[in-house]
Every structure is written in C-alpha cells, then in structure tokens.
Tab-separated table of C-alpha atoms in Angstrom:
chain	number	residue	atom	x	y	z
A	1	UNK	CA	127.458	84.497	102.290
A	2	UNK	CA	124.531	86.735	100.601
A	3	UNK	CA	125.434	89.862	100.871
A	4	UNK	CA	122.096	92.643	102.066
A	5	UNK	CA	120.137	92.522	99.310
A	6	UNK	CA	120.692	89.300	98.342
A	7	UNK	CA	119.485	88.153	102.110
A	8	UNK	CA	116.319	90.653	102.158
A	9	UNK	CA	115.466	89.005	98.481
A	10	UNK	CA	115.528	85.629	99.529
A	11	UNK	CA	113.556	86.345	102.776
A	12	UNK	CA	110.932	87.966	101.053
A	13	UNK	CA	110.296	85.250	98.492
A	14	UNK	CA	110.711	82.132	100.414
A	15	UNK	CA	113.760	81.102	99.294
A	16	UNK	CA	117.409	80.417	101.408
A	17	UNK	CA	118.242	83.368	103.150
A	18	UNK	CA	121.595	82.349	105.488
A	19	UNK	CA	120.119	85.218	108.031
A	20	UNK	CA	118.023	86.932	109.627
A	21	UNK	CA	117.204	90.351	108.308
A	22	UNK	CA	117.635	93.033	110.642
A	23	UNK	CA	114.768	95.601	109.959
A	24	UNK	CA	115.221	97.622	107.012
A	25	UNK	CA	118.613	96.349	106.275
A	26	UNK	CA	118.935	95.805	102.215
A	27	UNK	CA	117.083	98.683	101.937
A	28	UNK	CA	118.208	102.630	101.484
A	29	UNK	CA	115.790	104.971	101.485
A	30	UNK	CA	116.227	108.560	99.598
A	31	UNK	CA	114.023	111.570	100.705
A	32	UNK	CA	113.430	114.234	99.694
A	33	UNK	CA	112.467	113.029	95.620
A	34	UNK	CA	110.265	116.114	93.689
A	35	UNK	CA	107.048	114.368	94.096
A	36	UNK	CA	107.253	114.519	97.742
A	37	UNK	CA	108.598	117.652	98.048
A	38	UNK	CA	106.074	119.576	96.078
A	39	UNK	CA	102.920	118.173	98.308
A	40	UNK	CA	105.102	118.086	101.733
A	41	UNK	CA	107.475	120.791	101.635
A	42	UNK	CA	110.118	120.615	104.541
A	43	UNK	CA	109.590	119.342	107.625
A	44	UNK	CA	111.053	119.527	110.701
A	45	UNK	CA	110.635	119.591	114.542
A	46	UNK	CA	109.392	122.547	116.176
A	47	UNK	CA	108.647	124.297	112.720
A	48	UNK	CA	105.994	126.619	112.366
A	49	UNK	CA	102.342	125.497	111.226
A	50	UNK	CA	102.463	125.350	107.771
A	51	UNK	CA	99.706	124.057	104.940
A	52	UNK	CA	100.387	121.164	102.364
A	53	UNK	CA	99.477	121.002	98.724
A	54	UNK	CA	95.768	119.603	99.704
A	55	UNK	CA	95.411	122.340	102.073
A	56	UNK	CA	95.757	120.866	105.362
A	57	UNK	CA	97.327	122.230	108.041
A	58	UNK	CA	100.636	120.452	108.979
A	59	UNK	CA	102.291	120.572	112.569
A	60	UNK	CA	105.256	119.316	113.836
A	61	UNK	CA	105.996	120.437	117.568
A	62	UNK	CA	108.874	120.787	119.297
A	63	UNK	CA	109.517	117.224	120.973
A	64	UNK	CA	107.121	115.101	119.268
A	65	UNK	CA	108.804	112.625	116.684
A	66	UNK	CA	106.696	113.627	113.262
A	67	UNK	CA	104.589	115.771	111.863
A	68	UNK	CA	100.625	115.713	111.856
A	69	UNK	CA	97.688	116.720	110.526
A	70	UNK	CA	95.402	120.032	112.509
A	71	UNK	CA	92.036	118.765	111.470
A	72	UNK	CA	90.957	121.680	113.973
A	73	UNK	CA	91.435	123.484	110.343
A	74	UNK	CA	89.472	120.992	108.389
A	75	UNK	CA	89.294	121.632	104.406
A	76	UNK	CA	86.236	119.805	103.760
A	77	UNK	CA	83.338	120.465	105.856
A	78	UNK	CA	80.916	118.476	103.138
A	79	UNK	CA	81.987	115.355	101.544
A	80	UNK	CA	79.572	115.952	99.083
A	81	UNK	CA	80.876	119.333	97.750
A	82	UNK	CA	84.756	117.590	97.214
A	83	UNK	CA	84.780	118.578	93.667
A	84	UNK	CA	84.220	122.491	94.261
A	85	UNK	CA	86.657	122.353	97.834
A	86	UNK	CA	89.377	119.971	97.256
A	87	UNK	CA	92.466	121.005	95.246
A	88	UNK	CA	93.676	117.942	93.888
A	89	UNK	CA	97.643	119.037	93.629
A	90	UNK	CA	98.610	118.628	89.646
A	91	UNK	CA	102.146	116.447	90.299
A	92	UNK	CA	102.348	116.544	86.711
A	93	UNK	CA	102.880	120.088	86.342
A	94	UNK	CA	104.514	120.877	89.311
A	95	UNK	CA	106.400	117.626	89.561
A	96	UNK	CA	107.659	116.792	86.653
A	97	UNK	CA	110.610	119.451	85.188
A	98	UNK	CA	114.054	117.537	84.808
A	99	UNK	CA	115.654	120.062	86.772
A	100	UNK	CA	113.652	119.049	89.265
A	101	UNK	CA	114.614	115.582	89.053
A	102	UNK	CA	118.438	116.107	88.139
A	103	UNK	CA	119.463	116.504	91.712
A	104	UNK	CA	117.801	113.666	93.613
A	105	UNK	CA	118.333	110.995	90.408
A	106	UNK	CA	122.252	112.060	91.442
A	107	UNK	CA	121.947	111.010	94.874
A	108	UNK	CA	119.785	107.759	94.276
A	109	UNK	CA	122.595	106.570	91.590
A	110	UNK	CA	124.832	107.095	94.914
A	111	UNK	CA	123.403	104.073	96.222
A	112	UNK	CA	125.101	100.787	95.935
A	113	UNK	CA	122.017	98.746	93.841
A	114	UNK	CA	124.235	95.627	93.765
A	115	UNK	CA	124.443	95.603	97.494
A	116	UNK	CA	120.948	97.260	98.624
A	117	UNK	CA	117.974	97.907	97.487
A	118	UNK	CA	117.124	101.712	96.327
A	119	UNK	CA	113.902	102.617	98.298
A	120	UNK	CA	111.624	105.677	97.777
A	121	UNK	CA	108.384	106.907	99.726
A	122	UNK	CA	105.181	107.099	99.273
A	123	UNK	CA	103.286	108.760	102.767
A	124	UNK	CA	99.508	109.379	103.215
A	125	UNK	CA	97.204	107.206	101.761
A	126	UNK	CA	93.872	107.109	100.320
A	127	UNK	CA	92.898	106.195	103.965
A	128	UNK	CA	94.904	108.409	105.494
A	129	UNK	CA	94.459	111.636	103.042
A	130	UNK	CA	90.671	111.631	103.786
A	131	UNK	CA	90.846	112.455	107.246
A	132	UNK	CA	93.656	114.822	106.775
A	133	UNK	CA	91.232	116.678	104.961
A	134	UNK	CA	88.284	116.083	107.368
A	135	UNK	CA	88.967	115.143	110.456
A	136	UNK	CA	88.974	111.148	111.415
A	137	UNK	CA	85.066	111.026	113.102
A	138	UNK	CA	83.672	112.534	109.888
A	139	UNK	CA	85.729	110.795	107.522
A	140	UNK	CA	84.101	107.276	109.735
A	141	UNK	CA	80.750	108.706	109.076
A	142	UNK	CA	80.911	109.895	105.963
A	143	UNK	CA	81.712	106.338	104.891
A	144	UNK	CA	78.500	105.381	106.460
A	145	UNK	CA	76.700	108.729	105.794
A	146	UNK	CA	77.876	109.852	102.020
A	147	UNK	CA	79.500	106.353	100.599
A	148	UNK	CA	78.984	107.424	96.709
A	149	UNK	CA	80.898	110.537	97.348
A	150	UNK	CA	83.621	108.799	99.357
A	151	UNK	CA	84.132	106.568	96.428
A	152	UNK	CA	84.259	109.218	94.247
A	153	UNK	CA	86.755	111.145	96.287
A	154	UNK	CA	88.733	107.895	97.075
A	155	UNK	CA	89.173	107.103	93.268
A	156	UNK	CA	90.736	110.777	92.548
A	157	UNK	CA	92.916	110.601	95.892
A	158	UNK	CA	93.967	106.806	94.025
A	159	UNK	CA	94.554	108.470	90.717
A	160	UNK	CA	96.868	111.686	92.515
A	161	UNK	CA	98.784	108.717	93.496
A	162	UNK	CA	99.417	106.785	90.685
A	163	UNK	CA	100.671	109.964	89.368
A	164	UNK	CA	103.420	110.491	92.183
A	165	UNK	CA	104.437	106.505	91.458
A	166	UNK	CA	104.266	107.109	87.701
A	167	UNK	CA	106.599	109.947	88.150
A	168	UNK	CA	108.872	108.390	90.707
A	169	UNK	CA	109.421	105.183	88.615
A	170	UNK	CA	110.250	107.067	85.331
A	171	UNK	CA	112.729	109.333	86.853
A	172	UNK	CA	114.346	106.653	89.265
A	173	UNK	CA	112.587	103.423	88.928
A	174	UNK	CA	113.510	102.643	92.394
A	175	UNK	CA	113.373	98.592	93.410
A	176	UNK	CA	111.101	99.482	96.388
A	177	UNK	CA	108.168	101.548	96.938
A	178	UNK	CA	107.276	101.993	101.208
A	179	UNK	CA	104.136	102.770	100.637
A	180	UNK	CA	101.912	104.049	103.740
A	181	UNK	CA	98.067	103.817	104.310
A	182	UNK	CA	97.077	102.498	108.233
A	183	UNK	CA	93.718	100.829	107.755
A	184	UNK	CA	92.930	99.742	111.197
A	185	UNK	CA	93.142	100.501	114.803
A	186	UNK	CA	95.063	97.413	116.422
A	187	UNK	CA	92.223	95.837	117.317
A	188	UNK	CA	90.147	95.900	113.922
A	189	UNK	CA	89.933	97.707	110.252
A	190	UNK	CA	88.678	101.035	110.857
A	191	UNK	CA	85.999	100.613	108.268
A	192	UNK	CA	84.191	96.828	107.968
A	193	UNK	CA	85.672	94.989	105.141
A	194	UNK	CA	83.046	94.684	102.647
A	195	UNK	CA	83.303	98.626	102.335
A	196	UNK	CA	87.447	99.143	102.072
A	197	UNK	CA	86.600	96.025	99.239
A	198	UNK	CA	84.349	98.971	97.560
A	199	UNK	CA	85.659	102.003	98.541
A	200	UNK	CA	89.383	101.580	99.208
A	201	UNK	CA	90.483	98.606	97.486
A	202	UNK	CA	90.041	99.864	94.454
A	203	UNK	CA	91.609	103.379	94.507
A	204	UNK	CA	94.803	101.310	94.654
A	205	UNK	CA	94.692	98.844	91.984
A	206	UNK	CA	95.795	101.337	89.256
A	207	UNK	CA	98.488	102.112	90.581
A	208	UNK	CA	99.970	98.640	92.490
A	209	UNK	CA	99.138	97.173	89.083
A	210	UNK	CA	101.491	99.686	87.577
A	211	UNK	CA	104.647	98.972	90.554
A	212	UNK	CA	104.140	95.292	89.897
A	213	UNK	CA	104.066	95.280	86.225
A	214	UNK	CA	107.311	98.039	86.907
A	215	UNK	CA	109.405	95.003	88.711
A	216	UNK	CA	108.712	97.560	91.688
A	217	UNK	CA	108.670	95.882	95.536
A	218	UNK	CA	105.729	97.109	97.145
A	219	UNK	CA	105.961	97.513	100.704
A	220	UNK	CA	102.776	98.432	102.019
A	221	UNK	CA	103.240	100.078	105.658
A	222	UNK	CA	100.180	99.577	107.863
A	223	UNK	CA	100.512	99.189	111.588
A	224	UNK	CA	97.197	97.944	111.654
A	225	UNK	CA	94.955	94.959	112.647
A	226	UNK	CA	94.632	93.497	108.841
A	227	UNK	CA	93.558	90.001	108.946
A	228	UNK	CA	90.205	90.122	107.460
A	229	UNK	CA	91.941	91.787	104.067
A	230	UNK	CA	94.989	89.667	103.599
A	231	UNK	CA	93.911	87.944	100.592
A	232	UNK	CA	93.164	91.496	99.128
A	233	UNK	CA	96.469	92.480	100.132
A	234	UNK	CA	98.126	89.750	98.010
A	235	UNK	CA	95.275	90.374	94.970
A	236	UNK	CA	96.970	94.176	95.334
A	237	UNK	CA	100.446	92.627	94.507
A	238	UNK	CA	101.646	93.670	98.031
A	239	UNK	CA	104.783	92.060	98.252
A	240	UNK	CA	105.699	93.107	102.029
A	241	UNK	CA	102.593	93.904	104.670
A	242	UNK	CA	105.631	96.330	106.773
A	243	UNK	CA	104.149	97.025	110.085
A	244	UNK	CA	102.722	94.174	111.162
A	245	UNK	CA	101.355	94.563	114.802
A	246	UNK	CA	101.555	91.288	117.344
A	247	UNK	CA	98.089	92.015	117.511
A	248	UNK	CA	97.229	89.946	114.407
A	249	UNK	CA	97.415	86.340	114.648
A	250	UNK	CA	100.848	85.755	112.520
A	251	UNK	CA	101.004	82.317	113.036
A	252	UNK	CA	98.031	81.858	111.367
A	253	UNK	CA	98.616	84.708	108.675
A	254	UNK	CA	102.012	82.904	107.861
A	255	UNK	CA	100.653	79.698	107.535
A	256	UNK	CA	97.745	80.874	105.328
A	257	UNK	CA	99.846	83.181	103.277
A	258	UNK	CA	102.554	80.399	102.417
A	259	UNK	CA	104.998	83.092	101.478
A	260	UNK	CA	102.684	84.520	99.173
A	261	UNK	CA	103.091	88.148	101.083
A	262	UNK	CA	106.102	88.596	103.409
A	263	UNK	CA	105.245	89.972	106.453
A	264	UNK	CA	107.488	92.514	108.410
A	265	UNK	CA	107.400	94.062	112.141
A	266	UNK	CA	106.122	91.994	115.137
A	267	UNK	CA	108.345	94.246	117.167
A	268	UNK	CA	106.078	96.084	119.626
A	269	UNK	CA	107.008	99.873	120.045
A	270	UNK	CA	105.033	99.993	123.690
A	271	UNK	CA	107.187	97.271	124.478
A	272	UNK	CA	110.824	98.363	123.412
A	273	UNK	CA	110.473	101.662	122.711
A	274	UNK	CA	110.023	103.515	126.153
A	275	UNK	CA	111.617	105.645	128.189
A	276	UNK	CA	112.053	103.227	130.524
A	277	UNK	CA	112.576	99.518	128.182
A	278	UNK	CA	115.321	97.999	130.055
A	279	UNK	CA	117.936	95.581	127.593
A	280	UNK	CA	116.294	92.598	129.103
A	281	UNK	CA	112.595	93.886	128.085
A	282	UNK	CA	113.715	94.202	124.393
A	283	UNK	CA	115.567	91.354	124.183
A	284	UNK	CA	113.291	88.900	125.338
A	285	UNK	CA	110.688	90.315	122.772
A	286	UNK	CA	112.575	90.434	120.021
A	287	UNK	CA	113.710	86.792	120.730
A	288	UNK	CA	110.474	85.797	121.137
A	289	UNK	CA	109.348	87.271	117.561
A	290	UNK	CA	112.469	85.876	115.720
A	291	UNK	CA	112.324	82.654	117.345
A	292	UNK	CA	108.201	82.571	116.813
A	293	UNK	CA	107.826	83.776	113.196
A	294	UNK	CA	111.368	84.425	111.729
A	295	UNK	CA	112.236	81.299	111.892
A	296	UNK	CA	109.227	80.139	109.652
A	297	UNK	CA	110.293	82.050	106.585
A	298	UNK	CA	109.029	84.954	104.498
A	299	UNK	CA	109.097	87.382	107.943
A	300	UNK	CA	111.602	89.956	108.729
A	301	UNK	CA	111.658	90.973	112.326
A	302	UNK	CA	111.038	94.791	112.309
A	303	UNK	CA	109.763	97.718	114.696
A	304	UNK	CA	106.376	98.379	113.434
A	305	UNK	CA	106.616	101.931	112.625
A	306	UNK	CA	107.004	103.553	109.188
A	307	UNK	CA	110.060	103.175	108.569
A	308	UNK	CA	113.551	102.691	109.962
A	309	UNK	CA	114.742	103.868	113.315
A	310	UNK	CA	112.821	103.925	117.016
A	311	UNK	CA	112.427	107.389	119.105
A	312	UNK	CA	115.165	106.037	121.336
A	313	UNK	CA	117.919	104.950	119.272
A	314	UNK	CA	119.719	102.898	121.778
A	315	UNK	CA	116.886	100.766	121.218
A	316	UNK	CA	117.462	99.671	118.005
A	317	UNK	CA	120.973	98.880	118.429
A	318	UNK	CA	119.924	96.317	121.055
A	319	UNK	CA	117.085	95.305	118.571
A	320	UNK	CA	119.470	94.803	115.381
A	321	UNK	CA	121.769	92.916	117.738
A	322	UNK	CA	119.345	90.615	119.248
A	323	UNK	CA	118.541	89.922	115.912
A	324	UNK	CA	121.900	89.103	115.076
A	325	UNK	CA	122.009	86.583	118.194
A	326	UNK	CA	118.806	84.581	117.191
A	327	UNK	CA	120.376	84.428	113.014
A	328	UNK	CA	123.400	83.208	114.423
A	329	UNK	CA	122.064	80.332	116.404
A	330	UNK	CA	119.145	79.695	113.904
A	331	UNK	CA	121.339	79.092	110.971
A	332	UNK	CA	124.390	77.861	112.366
A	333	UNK	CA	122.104	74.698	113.957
C-alpha cells in the first residue's frame, strides 16, 4: 500500500495510485514562515482593523471565516501614479535575517517528508493584490482604461513575489508551493484572455520558472471559471489547478489535459457546506465527483476553497469518508 505521499504523487502524475486522495491529504501545510508574516502580520477573527505591508486595510470580523481587504480605504486612487503611491514591501530586507528563519525551518523539519509532503503558502496574487490596493471595479477598468500602467504594476507585484518564493525555497525548499490568485468569477475570467496573456501571464513566469526548475509542486489555487487559459496554465508549469469549480467543463478539461495538469476540487461549497447540508446532500455530491472525474486519473476530489478544512467541520468528515467509500469500491473492483 502507498503510503500519503506516495498516493498524492502518483495521482498527480498519472501514474498507479491504489486510492483515492482525500483533499489535502499528503500534504502539511506550515504557517506562519517570515515571508508571510512580515506582509500579513497576525490574523485572527474579530481582530481589530489593521493595515498590511502594501498598505491596505485588513479586516477580519467577528464570525466571518477570513480576513479581507477594506477597499473603502483604497491606496491607489490613480493607476498611473503607482510608482510615487505604492510601497512595494522590501522581503529582502525585512525577510530575510536567519533568526528570522531559525524558528519556522524547526517546525517544517517536524514534518514527516517521507510520509507527506511539506507545503508552504503563497496568498494574494498579482490578480488579487491589485484590487486590494484599488478596489475590484477600478482595478476592471483600469485594465481597460490604463493597460500600460497595469502591466507595469503587474510586473513589480510578479517580481515582490518571486522574492517571497526565492526566500521561502532557500530557507525551507518546501515540496509544495499553494499558491493563490482567483482569476475568474465562476462563470468566466474576470479579464478576457488575450489581456491576462499580456498583462498577467507574464508577471508569473519568473517566478513558476524558478519553483519548477526548484523540483517545487506548484499548486495554483483558483476557484475560478479557467477554461479558456488551461494551456497557459500548463506553459506556467502549474502542476495542480486546486480549486477547480463544477462550473468548468472537467470532463472535457481532463480529457484535453491528458494528465498534463492535475486538477483538484469539484466539491461545491454551496452544496456541502451549509448550515443546513444534510449527510445525504454531501454524499451524493461527492460520489458523484469521485465517481465522474476521480476515477479518470490525475483529479483529487477536494472542497474548492483555499485550502484545507470547510466552515462546518462536520462536513468534511463526511466528505473525507465518502471519499474513502468510492476508493474502496473503485480499486478493490
């Protein structure tokens, strides 16, 4: 029997896994790494407003399950004046002190790398970090409106992040990288593809050049109607699309793909992750997804939020079991 990571390797790259895998098992993330914490800070429910590196103001009420951006505060009022507003945050000075690092390499050796995979994080996006700093309708027109200072602005937000990942894999070299950027709504990309070819695209290469030639898994998190970019997905080395909404066609991505990108989610939060999702509502669509695209390879069945766990936990414990159900009558045919 493969053990966890053995399984989530052989399910990502088309080989003989003898199971399903259940979500993010394999995989162990550790938060809380320097690079992160320098730009974030802590974050918790119900904690007062505070302000990030870039200068946007961060909110996490009492209730709600994460934190997010107050574009009510924007910091940039004027794409076109990014250079004199936006304070790029320098992760190499404040990032980069071995003391720093000492403490969280300790905890990351604490993982069991022959069993799972060590996993670090890698939140807000090129995408994603533009309308943190202006607000999602102007960061839509200014695409439209301003598109040679967007590009300009997405190629510095693309080289801040190479930095984090540079930093990350010489301190830890981790074997995944959940890397987050939503492109789309769930019905299409939020920008038309020919301009995330010109504009967004590229702010990543540098640095998903840099994880792949690092032996790094990238798992690109993107809950997010993606179809029309899945071959630049693949060009990006993207080993795992995590997030994958039902919305897409993934029949048709799976058989186009080949197992040339795993794909992971499926799982529809509105569907299991209510108040009032009964056992027989999330079992029947999680059945439905493992028995529809698990069982065609290179697919892990997974919620598709960010990262592990659902708001109601007893959710994914009927999830992770279902899961267990359809492995054991799939492979034991």
């Amino acid at each position: 029997m493969l053990n966890k990571r053995e399984n989530f390797l052989e399910t990502i790259r088309g080989g003989k896994p003898d199971r399903f895998v259940k979500q993010f098992e394999g995989t162990v993330m550790v938060p809380g790494d320097p690079v992160n914490f320098y730009v974030r800070g802590q974050r918790f429910p119900g904690m007062e407003p505070k302000y990030d590196r870039w200068g946007t103001r961060i909110v996490w009420p009492e209730g709600e399950p994460g934190a997010v951006p107050d574009v009510t505060v924007k910091v940039l009022d004027d794409v076109t004046t990014w250079r004199e507003v936006v304070k790029i945050p320098d992760l190499i000075a404040g990032a980069s002190a071995e003391e720093l690092w000492g403490p969280y390499i300790e905890r990351a050796m604490a993982v069991n790398r022959d069993e799972d995979f060590l996993m670090m994080f890698a939140p807000t996006g090129v995408f994603e970090r533009l309308h943190f700093l202006m607000g999602f309708e102007d960061t839509l027109c200014n695409f439209l409106l301003e598109p040679e200072a967007m590009e300009e602005l997405c190629a510095a937000i693309g080289e801040y992040r190479y930095n984090g990942f540079k930093l990350m894999v010489d301190n830890v070299h981790p074997d995944v990288m959940l890397t987050h950027d939503d492109w789309g709504s769930k019905q299409s990309l939020f920008i038309p593809p020919d301009a995330w070819r010109e504009m967004i695209k590229p702010a990543y290469k540098k640095s998903y050049d840099y994880l792949h030639d690092n032996n790094v898994i990238i798992m690109h998190h993107a809950d997010s109607f993606c179809e029309d970019i899945v071959e630049d997905m693949v060009d990006l080395h993207i080993d795992i699309w995590q997030g994958v909404l039902p919305q897409n066609d993934i029949l048709k991505l799976q058989k186009q793909l080949n197992g040339r990108m795993a794909l992971m989610g499926g799982i529809d939060a509105a569907v299991v992750d209510r108040d009032d999702s009964t056992e027989e509502e999330i079992r029947s669509h999680v059945r439905y997804i493992c028995e529809n695209f698990a069982v065609n390879g290179s697919f892990i069945p997974c919620i598709t939020y960010g990262g592990a766990g659902c708001i109601h936990p007893s959710s994914d414990v009927i999830i992770d079991d279902e899961i267990a159900r359809c492995s054991a009558e799939f492979f034991n045919k």
